[in-house]
PDB file of C-alpha atoms in Angstrom:
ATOM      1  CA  UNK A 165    -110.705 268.311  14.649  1.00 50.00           C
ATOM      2  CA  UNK A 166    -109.653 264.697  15.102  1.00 49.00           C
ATOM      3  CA  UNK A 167    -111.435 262.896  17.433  1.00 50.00           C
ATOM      4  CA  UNK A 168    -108.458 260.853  18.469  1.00 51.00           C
ATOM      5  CA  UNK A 169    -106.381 263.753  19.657  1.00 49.00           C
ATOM      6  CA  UNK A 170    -105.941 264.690  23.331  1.00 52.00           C
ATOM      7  CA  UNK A 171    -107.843 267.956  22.919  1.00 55.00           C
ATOM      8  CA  UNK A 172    -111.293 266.170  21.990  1.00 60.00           C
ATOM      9  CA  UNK A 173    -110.373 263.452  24.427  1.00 61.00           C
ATOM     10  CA  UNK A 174    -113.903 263.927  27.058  1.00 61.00           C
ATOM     11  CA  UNK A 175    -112.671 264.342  30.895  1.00 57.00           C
ATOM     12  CA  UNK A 176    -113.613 261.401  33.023  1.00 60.00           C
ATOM     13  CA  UNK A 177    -116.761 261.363  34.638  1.00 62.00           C
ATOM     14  CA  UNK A 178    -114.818 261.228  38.101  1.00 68.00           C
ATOM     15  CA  UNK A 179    -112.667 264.728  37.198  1.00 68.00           C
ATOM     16  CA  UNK A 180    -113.307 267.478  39.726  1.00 75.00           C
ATOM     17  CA  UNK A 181    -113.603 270.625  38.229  1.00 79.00           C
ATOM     18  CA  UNK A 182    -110.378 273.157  39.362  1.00 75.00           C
ATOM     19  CA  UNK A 183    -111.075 276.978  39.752  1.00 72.00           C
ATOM     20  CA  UNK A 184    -107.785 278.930  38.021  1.00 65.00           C
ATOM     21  CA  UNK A 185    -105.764 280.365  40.199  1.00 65.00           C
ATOM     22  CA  UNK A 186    -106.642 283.914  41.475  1.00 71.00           C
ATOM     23  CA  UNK A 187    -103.129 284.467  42.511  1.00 70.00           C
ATOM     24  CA  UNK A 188    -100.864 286.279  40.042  1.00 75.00           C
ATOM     25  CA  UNK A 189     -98.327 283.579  38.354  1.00 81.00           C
ATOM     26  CA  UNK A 190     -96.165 283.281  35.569  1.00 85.00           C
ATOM     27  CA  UNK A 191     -99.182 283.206  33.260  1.00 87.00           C
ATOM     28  CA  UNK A 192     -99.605 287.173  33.924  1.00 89.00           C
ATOM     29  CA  UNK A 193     -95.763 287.171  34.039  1.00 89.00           C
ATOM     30  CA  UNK A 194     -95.891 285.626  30.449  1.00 89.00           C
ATOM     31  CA  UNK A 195     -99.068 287.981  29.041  1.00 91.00           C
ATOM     32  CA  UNK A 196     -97.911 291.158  30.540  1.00 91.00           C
ATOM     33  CA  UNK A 197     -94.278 291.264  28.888  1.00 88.00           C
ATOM     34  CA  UNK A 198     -95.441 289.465  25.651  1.00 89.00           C
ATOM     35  CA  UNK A 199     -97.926 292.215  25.443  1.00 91.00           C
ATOM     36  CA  UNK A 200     -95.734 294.869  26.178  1.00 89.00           C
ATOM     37  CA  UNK A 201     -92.720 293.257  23.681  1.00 85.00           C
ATOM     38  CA  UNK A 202     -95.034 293.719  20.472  1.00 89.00           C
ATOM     39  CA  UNK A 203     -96.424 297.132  20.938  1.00 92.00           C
ATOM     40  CA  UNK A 204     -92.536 297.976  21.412  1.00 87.00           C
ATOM     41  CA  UNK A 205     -92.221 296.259  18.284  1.00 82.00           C
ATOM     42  CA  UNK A 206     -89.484 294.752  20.257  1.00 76.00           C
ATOM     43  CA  UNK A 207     -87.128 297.036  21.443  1.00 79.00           C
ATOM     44  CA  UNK A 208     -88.490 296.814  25.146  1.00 81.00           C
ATOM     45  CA  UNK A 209     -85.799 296.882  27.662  1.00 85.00           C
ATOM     46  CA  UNK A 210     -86.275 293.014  28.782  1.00 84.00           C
ATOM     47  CA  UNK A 211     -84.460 293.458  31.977  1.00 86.00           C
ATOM     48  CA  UNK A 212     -86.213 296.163  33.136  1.00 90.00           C
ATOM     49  CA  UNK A 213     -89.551 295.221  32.294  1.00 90.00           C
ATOM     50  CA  UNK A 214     -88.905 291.892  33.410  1.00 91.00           C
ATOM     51  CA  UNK A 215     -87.852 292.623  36.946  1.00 93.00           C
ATOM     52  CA  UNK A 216     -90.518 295.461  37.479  1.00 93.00           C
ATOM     53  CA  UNK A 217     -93.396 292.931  36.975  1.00 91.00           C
ATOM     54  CA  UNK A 218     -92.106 290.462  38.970  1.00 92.00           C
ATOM     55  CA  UNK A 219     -91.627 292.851  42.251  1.00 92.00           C
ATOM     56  CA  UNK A 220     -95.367 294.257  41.609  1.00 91.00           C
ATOM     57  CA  UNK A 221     -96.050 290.134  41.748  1.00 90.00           C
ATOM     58  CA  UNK A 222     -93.683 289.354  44.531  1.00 91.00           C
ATOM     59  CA  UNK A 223     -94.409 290.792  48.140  1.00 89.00           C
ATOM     60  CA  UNK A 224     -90.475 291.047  48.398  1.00 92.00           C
ATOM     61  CA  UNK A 225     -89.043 293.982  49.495  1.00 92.00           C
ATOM     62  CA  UNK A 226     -86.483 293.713  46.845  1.00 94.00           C
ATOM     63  CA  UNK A 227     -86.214 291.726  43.739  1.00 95.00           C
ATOM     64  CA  UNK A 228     -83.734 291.577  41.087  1.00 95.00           C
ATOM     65  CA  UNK A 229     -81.007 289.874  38.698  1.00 94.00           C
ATOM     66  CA  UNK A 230     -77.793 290.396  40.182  1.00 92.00           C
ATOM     67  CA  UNK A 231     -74.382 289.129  38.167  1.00 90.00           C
ATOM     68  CA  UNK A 232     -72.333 287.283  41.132  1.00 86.00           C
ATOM     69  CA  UNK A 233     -68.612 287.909  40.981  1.00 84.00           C
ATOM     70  CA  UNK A 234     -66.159 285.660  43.281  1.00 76.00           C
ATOM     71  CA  UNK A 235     -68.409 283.930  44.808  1.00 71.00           C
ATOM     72  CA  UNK A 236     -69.763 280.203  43.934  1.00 72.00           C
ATOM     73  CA  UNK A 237     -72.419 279.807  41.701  1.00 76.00           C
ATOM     74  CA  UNK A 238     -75.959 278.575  42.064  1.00 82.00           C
ATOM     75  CA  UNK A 239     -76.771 275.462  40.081  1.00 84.00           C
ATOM     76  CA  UNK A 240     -80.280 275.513  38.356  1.00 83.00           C
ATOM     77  CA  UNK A 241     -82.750 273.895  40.963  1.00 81.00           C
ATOM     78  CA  UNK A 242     -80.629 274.331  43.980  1.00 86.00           C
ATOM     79  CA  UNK A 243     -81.779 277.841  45.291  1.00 92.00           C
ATOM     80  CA  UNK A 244     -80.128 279.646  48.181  1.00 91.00           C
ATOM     81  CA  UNK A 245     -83.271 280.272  50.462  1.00 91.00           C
ATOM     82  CA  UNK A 246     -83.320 281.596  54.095  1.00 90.00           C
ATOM     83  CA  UNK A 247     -85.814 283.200  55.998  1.00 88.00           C
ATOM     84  CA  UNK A 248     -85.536 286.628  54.692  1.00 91.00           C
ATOM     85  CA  UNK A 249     -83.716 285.882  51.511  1.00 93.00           C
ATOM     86  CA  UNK A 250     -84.149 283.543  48.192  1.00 94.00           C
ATOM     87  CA  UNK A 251     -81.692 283.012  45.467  1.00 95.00           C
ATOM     88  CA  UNK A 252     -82.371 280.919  41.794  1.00 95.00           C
ATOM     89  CA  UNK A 253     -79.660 280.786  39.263  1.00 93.00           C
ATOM     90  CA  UNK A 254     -80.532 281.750  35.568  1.00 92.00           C
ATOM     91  CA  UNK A 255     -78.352 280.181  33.412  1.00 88.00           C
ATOM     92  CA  UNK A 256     -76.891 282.348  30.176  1.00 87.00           C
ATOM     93  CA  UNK A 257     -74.724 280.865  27.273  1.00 85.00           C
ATOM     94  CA  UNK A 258     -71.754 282.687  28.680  1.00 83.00           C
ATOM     95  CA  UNK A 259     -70.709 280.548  31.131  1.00 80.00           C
ATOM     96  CA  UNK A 260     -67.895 282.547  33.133  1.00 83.00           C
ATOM     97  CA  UNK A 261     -70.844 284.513  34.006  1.00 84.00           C
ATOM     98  CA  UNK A 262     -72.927 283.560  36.994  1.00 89.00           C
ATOM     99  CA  UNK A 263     -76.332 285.590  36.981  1.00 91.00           C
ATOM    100  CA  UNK A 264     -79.323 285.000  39.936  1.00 94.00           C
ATOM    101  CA  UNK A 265     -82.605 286.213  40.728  1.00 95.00           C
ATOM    102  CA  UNK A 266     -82.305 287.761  44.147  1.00 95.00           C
ATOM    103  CA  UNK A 267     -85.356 288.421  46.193  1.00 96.00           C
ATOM    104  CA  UNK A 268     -85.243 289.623  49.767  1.00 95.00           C
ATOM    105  CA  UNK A 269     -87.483 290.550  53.005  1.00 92.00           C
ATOM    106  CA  UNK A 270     -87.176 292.857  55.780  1.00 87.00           C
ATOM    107  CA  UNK A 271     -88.719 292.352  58.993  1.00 81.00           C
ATOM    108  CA  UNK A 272     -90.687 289.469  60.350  1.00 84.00           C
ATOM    109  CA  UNK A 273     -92.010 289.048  56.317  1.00 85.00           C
ATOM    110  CA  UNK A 274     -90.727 285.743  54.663  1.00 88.00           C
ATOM    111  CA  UNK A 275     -91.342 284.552  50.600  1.00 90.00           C
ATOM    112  CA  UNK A 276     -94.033 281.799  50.773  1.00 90.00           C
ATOM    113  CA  UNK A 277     -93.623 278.802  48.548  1.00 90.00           C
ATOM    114  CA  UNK A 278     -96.157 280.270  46.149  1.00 90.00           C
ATOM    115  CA  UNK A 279     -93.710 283.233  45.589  1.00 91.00           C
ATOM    116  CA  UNK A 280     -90.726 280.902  45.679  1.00 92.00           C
ATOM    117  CA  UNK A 281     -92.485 278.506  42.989  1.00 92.00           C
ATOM    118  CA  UNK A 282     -93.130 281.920  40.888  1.00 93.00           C
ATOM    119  CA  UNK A 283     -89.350 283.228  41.110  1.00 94.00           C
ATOM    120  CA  UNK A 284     -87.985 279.708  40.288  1.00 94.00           C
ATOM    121  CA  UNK A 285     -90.044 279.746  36.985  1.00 93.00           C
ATOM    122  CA  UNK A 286     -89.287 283.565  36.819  1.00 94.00           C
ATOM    123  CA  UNK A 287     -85.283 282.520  36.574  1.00 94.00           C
ATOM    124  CA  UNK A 288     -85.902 279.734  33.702  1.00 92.00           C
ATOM    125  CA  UNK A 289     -88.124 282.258  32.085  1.00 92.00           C
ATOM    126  CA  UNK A 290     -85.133 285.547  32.541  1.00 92.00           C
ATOM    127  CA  UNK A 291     -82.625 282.349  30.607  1.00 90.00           C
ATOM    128  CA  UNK A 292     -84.946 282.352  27.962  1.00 88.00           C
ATOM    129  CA  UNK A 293     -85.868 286.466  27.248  1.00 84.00           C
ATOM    130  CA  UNK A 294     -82.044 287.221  27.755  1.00 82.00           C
ATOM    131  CA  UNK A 295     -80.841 284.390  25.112  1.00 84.00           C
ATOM    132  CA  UNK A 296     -83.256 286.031  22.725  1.00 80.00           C
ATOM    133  CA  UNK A 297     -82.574 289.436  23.522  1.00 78.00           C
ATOM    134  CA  UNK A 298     -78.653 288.611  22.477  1.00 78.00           C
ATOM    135  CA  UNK A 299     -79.400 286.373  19.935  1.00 82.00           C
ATOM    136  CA  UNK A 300     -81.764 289.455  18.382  1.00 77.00           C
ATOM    137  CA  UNK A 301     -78.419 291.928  19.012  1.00 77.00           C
ATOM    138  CA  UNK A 302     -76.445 289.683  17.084  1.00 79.00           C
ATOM    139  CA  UNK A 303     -78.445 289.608  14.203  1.00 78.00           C
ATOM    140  CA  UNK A 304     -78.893 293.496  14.318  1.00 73.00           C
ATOM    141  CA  UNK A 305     -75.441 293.850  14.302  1.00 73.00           C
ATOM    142  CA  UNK A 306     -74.661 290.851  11.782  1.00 65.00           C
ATOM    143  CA  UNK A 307     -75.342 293.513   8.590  1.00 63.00           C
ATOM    144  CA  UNK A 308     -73.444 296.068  10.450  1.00 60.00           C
ATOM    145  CA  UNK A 309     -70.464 294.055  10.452  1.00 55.00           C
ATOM    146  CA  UNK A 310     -70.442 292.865   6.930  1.00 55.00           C
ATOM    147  CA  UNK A 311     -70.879 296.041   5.759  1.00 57.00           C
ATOM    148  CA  UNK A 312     -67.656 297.142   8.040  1.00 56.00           C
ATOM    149  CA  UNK A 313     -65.755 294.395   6.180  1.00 54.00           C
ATOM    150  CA  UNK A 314     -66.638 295.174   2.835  1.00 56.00           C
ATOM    151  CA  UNK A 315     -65.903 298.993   3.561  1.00 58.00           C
ATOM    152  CA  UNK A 316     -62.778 297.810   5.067  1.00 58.00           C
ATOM    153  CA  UNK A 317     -61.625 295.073   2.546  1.00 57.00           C
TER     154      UNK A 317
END
C-alpha cells in the first residue's frame, strides 16, 4: 500500500477512540437488503423489502412510501415533521410523480432525531434502489422489444 494515501495516514496522537454505534442505522439498512438482493439473484421485490426493514428499525407505528397525488410536493431536505408524523421526499426520474417516505406515531410516542436522521438517509437511499430497479426493467425488456420489432417489421 502507499504510504502517502489516506488509509496508511496514522491517527493523531490526540484522536479519541469512538465505539460504533449499537443502534441499528443505515449500515444494517445497507447489509441486510444487499444481502438479501444477491441470494435473489436480484429479483427481490425492492419496495417491499425495503420498507419492511426499515419499520423493524423504526419504532413507528407505521412506515411507508406513499405516491402523493394533488397535493404539494416535498423538496429533498425539507421534511414535513410534527409530533406524531414525519415526511422525506424521495426523488424519482419521473418528475410528475411525487413519492415520500411516511412514518407515523400513535399515542404520546414521537420519532427521535436518531430515527428521523435514519428515514432521511432511508429516502435518498429508496431514490437510488428504485432508479436501479427501473433502469434493470428496462434493460429486461430492451431484447423483448427488439425482438417485437423485428417480428413485426
Amino acid at each position: 500500500m502507499d504510504s502517502e494515501s489516506p488509509s496508511a495516514t496514522p491517527a493523531p496522537s490526540n484522536a479519541v477512540a469512538r465505539r460504533p454505534e449499537r443502534r441499528t442505522g443505515l449500515h444494517d439498512l445497507l447489509r441486510e437488503l444487499a444481502t438479501e438482493w444477491l441470494a435473489t439473484l436480484g429479483q427481490l421485490d425492492l419496495h417491499t423489502a425495503f420498507v419492511g426493514r426499515l419499520r423493524r428499525m423504526v419504532p413507528a407505528q407505521s412506515v411507508r412510501l406513499n405516491e402523493l397525488t394533488g397535493a404539494p410536493s416535498i423538496r429533498p431536505g425539507k421534511p414535513v415533521r410534527t409530533r406524531d408524523y414525519v415526511a422525506f421526499a424521495v426523488p424519482v426520474a419521473d418528475p410528475t410523480r411525487r413519492i415520500v417516505l411516511e412514518a407515523s406515531c400513535t399515542g404520546n410516542r414521537t420519532l427521535d432525531d436518531w430515527s428521523c436522521q435514519l428515514l432521511d438517509a432511508a429516502a435518498s437511499l429508496a431514490t437510488l434502489l428504485f432508479e436501479a430497479e427501473r433502469l434493470s426493467r428496462l434493460r429486461r425488456c430492451a431484447p423483448c422489444a427488439a425482438s417485437d420489432r423485428r417480428a413485426a417489421g
